[in-house]
Short mmCIF file of C-alpha atoms in Angstrom, two decimals:
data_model
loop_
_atom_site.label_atom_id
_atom_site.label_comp_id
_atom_site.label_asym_id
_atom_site.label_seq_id
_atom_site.Cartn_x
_atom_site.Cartn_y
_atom_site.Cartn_z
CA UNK A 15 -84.97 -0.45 -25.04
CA UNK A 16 -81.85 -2.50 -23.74
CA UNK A 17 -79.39 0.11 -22.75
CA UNK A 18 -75.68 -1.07 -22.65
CA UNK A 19 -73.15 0.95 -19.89
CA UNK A 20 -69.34 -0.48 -20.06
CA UNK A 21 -66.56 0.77 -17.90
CA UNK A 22 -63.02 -0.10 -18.77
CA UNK A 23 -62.35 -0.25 -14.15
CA UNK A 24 -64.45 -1.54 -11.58
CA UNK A 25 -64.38 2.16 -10.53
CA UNK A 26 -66.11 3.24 -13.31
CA UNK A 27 -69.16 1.43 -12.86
CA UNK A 28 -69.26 0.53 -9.19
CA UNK A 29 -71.35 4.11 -8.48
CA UNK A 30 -73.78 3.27 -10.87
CA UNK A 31 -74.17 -0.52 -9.53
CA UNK A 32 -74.89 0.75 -5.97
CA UNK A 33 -77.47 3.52 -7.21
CA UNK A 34 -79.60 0.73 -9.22
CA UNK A 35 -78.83 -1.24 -6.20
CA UNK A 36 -81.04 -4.66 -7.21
CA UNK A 37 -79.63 -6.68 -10.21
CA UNK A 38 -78.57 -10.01 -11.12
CA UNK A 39 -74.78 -10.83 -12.08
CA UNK A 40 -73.73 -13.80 -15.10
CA UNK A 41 -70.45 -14.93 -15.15
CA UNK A 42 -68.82 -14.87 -18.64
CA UNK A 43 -65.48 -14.89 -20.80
CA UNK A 44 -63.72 -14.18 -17.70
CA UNK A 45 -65.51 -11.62 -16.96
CA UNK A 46 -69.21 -10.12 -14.84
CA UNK A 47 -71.91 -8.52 -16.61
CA UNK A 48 -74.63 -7.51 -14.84
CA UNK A 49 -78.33 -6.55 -15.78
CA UNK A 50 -81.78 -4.81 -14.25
CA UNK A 51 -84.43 -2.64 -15.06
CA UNK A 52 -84.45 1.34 -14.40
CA UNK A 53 -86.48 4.06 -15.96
CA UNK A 54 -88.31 1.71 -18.23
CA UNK A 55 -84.77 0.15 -19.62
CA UNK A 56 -83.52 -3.46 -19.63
CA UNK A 57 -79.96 -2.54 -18.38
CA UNK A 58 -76.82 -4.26 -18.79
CA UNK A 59 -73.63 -3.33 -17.51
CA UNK A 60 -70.05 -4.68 -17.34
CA UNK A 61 -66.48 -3.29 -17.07
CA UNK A 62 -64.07 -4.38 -20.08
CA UNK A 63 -60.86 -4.29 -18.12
CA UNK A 64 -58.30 -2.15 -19.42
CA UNK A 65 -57.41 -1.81 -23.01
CA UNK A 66 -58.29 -2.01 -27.17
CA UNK A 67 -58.94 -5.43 -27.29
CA UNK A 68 -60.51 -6.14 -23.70
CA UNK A 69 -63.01 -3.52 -24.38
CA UNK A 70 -63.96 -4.17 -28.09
CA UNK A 71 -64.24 -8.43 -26.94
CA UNK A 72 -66.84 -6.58 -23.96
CA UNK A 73 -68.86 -4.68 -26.41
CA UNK A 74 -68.79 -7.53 -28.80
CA UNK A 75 -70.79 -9.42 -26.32
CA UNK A 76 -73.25 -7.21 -24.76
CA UNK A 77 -74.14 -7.06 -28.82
CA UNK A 78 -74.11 -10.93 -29.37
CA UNK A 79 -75.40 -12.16 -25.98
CA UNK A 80 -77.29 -9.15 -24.08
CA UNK A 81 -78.89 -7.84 -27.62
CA UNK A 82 -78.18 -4.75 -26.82
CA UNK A 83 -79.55 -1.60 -28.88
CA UNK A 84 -77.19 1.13 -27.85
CA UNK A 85 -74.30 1.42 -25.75
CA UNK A 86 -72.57 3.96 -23.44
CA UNK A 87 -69.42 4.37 -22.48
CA UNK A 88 -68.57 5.83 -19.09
CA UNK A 89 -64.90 6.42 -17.62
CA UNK A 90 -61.67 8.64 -17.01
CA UNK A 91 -59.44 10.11 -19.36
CA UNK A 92 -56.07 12.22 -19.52
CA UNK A 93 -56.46 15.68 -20.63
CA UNK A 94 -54.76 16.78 -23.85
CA UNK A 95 -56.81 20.68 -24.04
CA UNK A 96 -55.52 22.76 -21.65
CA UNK A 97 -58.62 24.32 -20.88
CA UNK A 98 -60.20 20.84 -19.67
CA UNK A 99 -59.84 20.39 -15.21
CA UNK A 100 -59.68 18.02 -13.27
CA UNK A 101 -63.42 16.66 -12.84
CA UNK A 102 -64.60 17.94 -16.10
CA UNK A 103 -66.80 16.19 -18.24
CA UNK A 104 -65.92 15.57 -22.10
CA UNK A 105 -68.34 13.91 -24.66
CA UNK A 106 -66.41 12.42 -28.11
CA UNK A 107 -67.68 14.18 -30.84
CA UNK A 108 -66.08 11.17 -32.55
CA UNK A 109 -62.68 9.25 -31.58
CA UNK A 110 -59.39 7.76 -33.15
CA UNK A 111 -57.72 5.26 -32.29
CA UNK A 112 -53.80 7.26 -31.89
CA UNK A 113 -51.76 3.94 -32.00
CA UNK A 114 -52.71 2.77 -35.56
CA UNK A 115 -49.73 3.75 -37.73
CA UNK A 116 -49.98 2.05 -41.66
CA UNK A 117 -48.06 5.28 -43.27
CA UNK A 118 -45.81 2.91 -44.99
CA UNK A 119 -48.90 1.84 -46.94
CA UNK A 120 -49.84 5.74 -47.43
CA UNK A 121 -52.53 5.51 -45.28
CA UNK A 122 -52.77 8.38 -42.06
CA UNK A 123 -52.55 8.12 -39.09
CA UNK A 124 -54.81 6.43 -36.65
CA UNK A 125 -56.60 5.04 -40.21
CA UNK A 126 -57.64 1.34 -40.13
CA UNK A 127 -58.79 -0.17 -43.60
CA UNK A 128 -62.05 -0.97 -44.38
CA UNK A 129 -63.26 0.81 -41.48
CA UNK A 130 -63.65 4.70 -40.74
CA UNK A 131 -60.40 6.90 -39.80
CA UNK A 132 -62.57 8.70 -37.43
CA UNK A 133 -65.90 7.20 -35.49
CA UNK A 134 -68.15 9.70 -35.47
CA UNK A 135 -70.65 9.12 -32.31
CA UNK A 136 -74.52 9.34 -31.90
CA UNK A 137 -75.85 13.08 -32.44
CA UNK A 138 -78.95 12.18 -30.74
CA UNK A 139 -77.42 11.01 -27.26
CA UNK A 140 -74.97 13.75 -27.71
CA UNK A 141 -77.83 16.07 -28.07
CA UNK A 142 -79.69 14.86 -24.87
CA UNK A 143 -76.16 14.80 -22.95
CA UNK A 144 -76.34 18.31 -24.10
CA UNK A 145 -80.11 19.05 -22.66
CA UNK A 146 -79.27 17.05 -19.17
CA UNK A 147 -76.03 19.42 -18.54
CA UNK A 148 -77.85 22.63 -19.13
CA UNK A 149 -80.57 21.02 -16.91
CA UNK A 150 -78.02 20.15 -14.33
CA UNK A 151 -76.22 23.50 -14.97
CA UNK A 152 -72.88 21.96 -15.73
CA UNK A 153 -70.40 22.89 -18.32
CA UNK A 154 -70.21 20.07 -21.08
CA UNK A 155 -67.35 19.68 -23.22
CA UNK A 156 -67.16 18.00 -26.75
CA UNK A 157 -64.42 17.25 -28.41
CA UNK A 158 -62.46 14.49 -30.04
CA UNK A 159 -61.27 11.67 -27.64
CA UNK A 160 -58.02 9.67 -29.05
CA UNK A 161 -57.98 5.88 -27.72
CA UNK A 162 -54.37 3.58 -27.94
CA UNK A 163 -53.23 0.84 -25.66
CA UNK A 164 -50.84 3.41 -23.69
CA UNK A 165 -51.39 4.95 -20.48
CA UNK A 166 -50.12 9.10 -20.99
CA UNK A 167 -47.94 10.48 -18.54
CA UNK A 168 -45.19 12.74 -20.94
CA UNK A 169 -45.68 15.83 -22.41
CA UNK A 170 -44.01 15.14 -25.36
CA UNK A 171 -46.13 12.39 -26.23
CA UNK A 172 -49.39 14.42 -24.76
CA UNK A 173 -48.75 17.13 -27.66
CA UNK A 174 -48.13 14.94 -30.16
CA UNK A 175 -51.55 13.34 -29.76
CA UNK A 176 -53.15 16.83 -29.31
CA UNK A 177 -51.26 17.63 -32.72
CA UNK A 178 -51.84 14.82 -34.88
CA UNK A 179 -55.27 14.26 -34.04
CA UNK A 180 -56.60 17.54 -32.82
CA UNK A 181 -57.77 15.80 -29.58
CA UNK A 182 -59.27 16.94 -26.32
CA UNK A 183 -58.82 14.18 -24.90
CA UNK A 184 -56.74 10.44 -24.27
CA UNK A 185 -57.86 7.14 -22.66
CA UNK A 186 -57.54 3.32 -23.60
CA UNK A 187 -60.86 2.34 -24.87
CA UNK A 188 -63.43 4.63 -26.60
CA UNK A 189 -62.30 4.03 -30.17
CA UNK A 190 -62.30 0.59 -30.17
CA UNK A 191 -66.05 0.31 -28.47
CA UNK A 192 -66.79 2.89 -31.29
CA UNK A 193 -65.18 0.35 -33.86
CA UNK A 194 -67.33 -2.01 -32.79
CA UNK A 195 -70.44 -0.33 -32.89
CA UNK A 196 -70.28 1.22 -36.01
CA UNK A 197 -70.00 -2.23 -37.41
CA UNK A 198 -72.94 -3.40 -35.66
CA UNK A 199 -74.75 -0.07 -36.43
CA UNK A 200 -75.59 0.26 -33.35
CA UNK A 201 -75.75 3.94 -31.14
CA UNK A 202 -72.38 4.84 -29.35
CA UNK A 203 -72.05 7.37 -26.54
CA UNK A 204 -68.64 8.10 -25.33
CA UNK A 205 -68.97 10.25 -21.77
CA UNK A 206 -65.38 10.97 -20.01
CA UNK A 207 -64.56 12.61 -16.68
CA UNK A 208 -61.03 14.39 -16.51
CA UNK A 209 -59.02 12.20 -14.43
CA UNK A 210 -55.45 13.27 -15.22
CA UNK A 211 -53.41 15.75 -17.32
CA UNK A 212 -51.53 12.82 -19.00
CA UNK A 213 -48.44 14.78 -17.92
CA UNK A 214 -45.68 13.72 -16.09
CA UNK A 215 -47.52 13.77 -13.18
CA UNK A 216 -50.52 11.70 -14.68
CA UNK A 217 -49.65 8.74 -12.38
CA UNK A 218 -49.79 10.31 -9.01
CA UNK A 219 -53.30 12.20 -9.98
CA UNK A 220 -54.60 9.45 -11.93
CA UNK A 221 -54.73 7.92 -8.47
CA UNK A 222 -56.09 10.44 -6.65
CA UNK A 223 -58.99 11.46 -8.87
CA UNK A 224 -59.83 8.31 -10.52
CA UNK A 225 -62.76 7.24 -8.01
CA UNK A 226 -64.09 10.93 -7.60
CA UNK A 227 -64.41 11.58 -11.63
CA UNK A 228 -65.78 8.25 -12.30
CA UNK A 229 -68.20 9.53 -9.75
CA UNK A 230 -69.32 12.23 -11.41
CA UNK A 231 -69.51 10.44 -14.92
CA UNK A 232 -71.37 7.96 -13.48
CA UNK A 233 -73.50 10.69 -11.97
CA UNK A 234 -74.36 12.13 -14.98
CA UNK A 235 -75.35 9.34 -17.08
CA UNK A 236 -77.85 7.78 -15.01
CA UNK A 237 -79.37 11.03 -15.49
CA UNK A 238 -79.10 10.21 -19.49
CA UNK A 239 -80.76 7.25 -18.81
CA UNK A 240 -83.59 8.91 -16.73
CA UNK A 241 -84.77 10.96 -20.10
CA UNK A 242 -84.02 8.42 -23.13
#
């Protein structure tokens, strides 16, 4: 199988890099994908940069030129539950896409036509996520993770995400790599690590925290990838 693993920050992917430690970088669109073989798997891995459209052009790609057959997503995110900690770990249930607004046409919010409101993700790679926690003896979240091309750092716009959507969870990327596979029919994992509260303090601990949570993302799915 020809596993895909995207990052939206270098951070994100770096740890998992260094534990393959052998592989061979292209050059491509402006950006570096990079591929090996672990536990049986043709690998290939890349970080989108920051955003919708950065990360939907990256998945695009590792569809079109790297033939990939499913794809996981690995990163930070803001918490919107107040029960989710720094460090925790949050799978998407499915995700939404916050920043799509077409009420005018009577259509609700975070709906895109002729695609779905809400993409649901894999059950099966949720399922094993579910099997490697309880084998690692870690609490594992699931929830719905809300994606738009804006970094959370209010409260007021915090609950109105959490309201509107009934999200766990806020970051920059995960709907529109979901968009993208679902259109491709093609298996989507979305794996977050609490970075933030996506308060008004989100800034200052997005900061701090970013390089140890992408850690323990990262952490956790190479383990994924050990058992699929």
């Amino acid at each position: 199988m020809k596993i895909a693993i995207l990052g939206a920050m270098r951070e994100e992917i770096e740890p998992i890099l260094e534990h393959f430690g052998k592989y061979s970088e292209e050059k491509y669109a402006r950006n570096s994908f990079y591929t090996t073989k672990y536990a049986g798997h043709d690998i290939v891995l890349a970080y989108s940069k920051i955003g919708k459209v950065a990360s939907a052009m990256s998945a695009t790609i590792l569809f079109e030129r790297y033939g990939a057959d499913i794809l996981l997503f690995t990163g930070v995110a803001g918490a919107l539950d107040e029960s989710l900690k720094i460090g925790d770990i949050i799978i998407a249930s499915k995700c939404v896409q916050h920043d799509a607004e077409l009420e005018a046409f009577g259509h609700p919010l975070g709906f895109i036509p002729e695609s779905d409101h809400y993409t649901l993700t894999d059950p099966v790679l949720n399922s094993l996520a579910k099997k490697v926690a309880a084998e690692l003896d870690l609490e594992l979240l699931e929830g719905i993770i809300a994606s738009g091309d804006q970094f959370i750092a209010g409260n007021e716009k915090k609950m109105w995400i959490k309201q509107q959507f009934a999200a766990a969870a806020c970051e920059m990327e995960g709907a529109s790599v979901g968009q993208v596979c679902a259109f491709y029919a093609k298996p989507f994992f979305l794996l977050r690590a609490i970075s933030d509260t996506a308060s008004g303090d989100a800034g200052v601990l997005f900061d701090e925290f970013l390089e140890s949570s992408a850690k323990i993302g990262a952490q956790f799915l190479i383990k994924m990838i050990e058992k699929i």
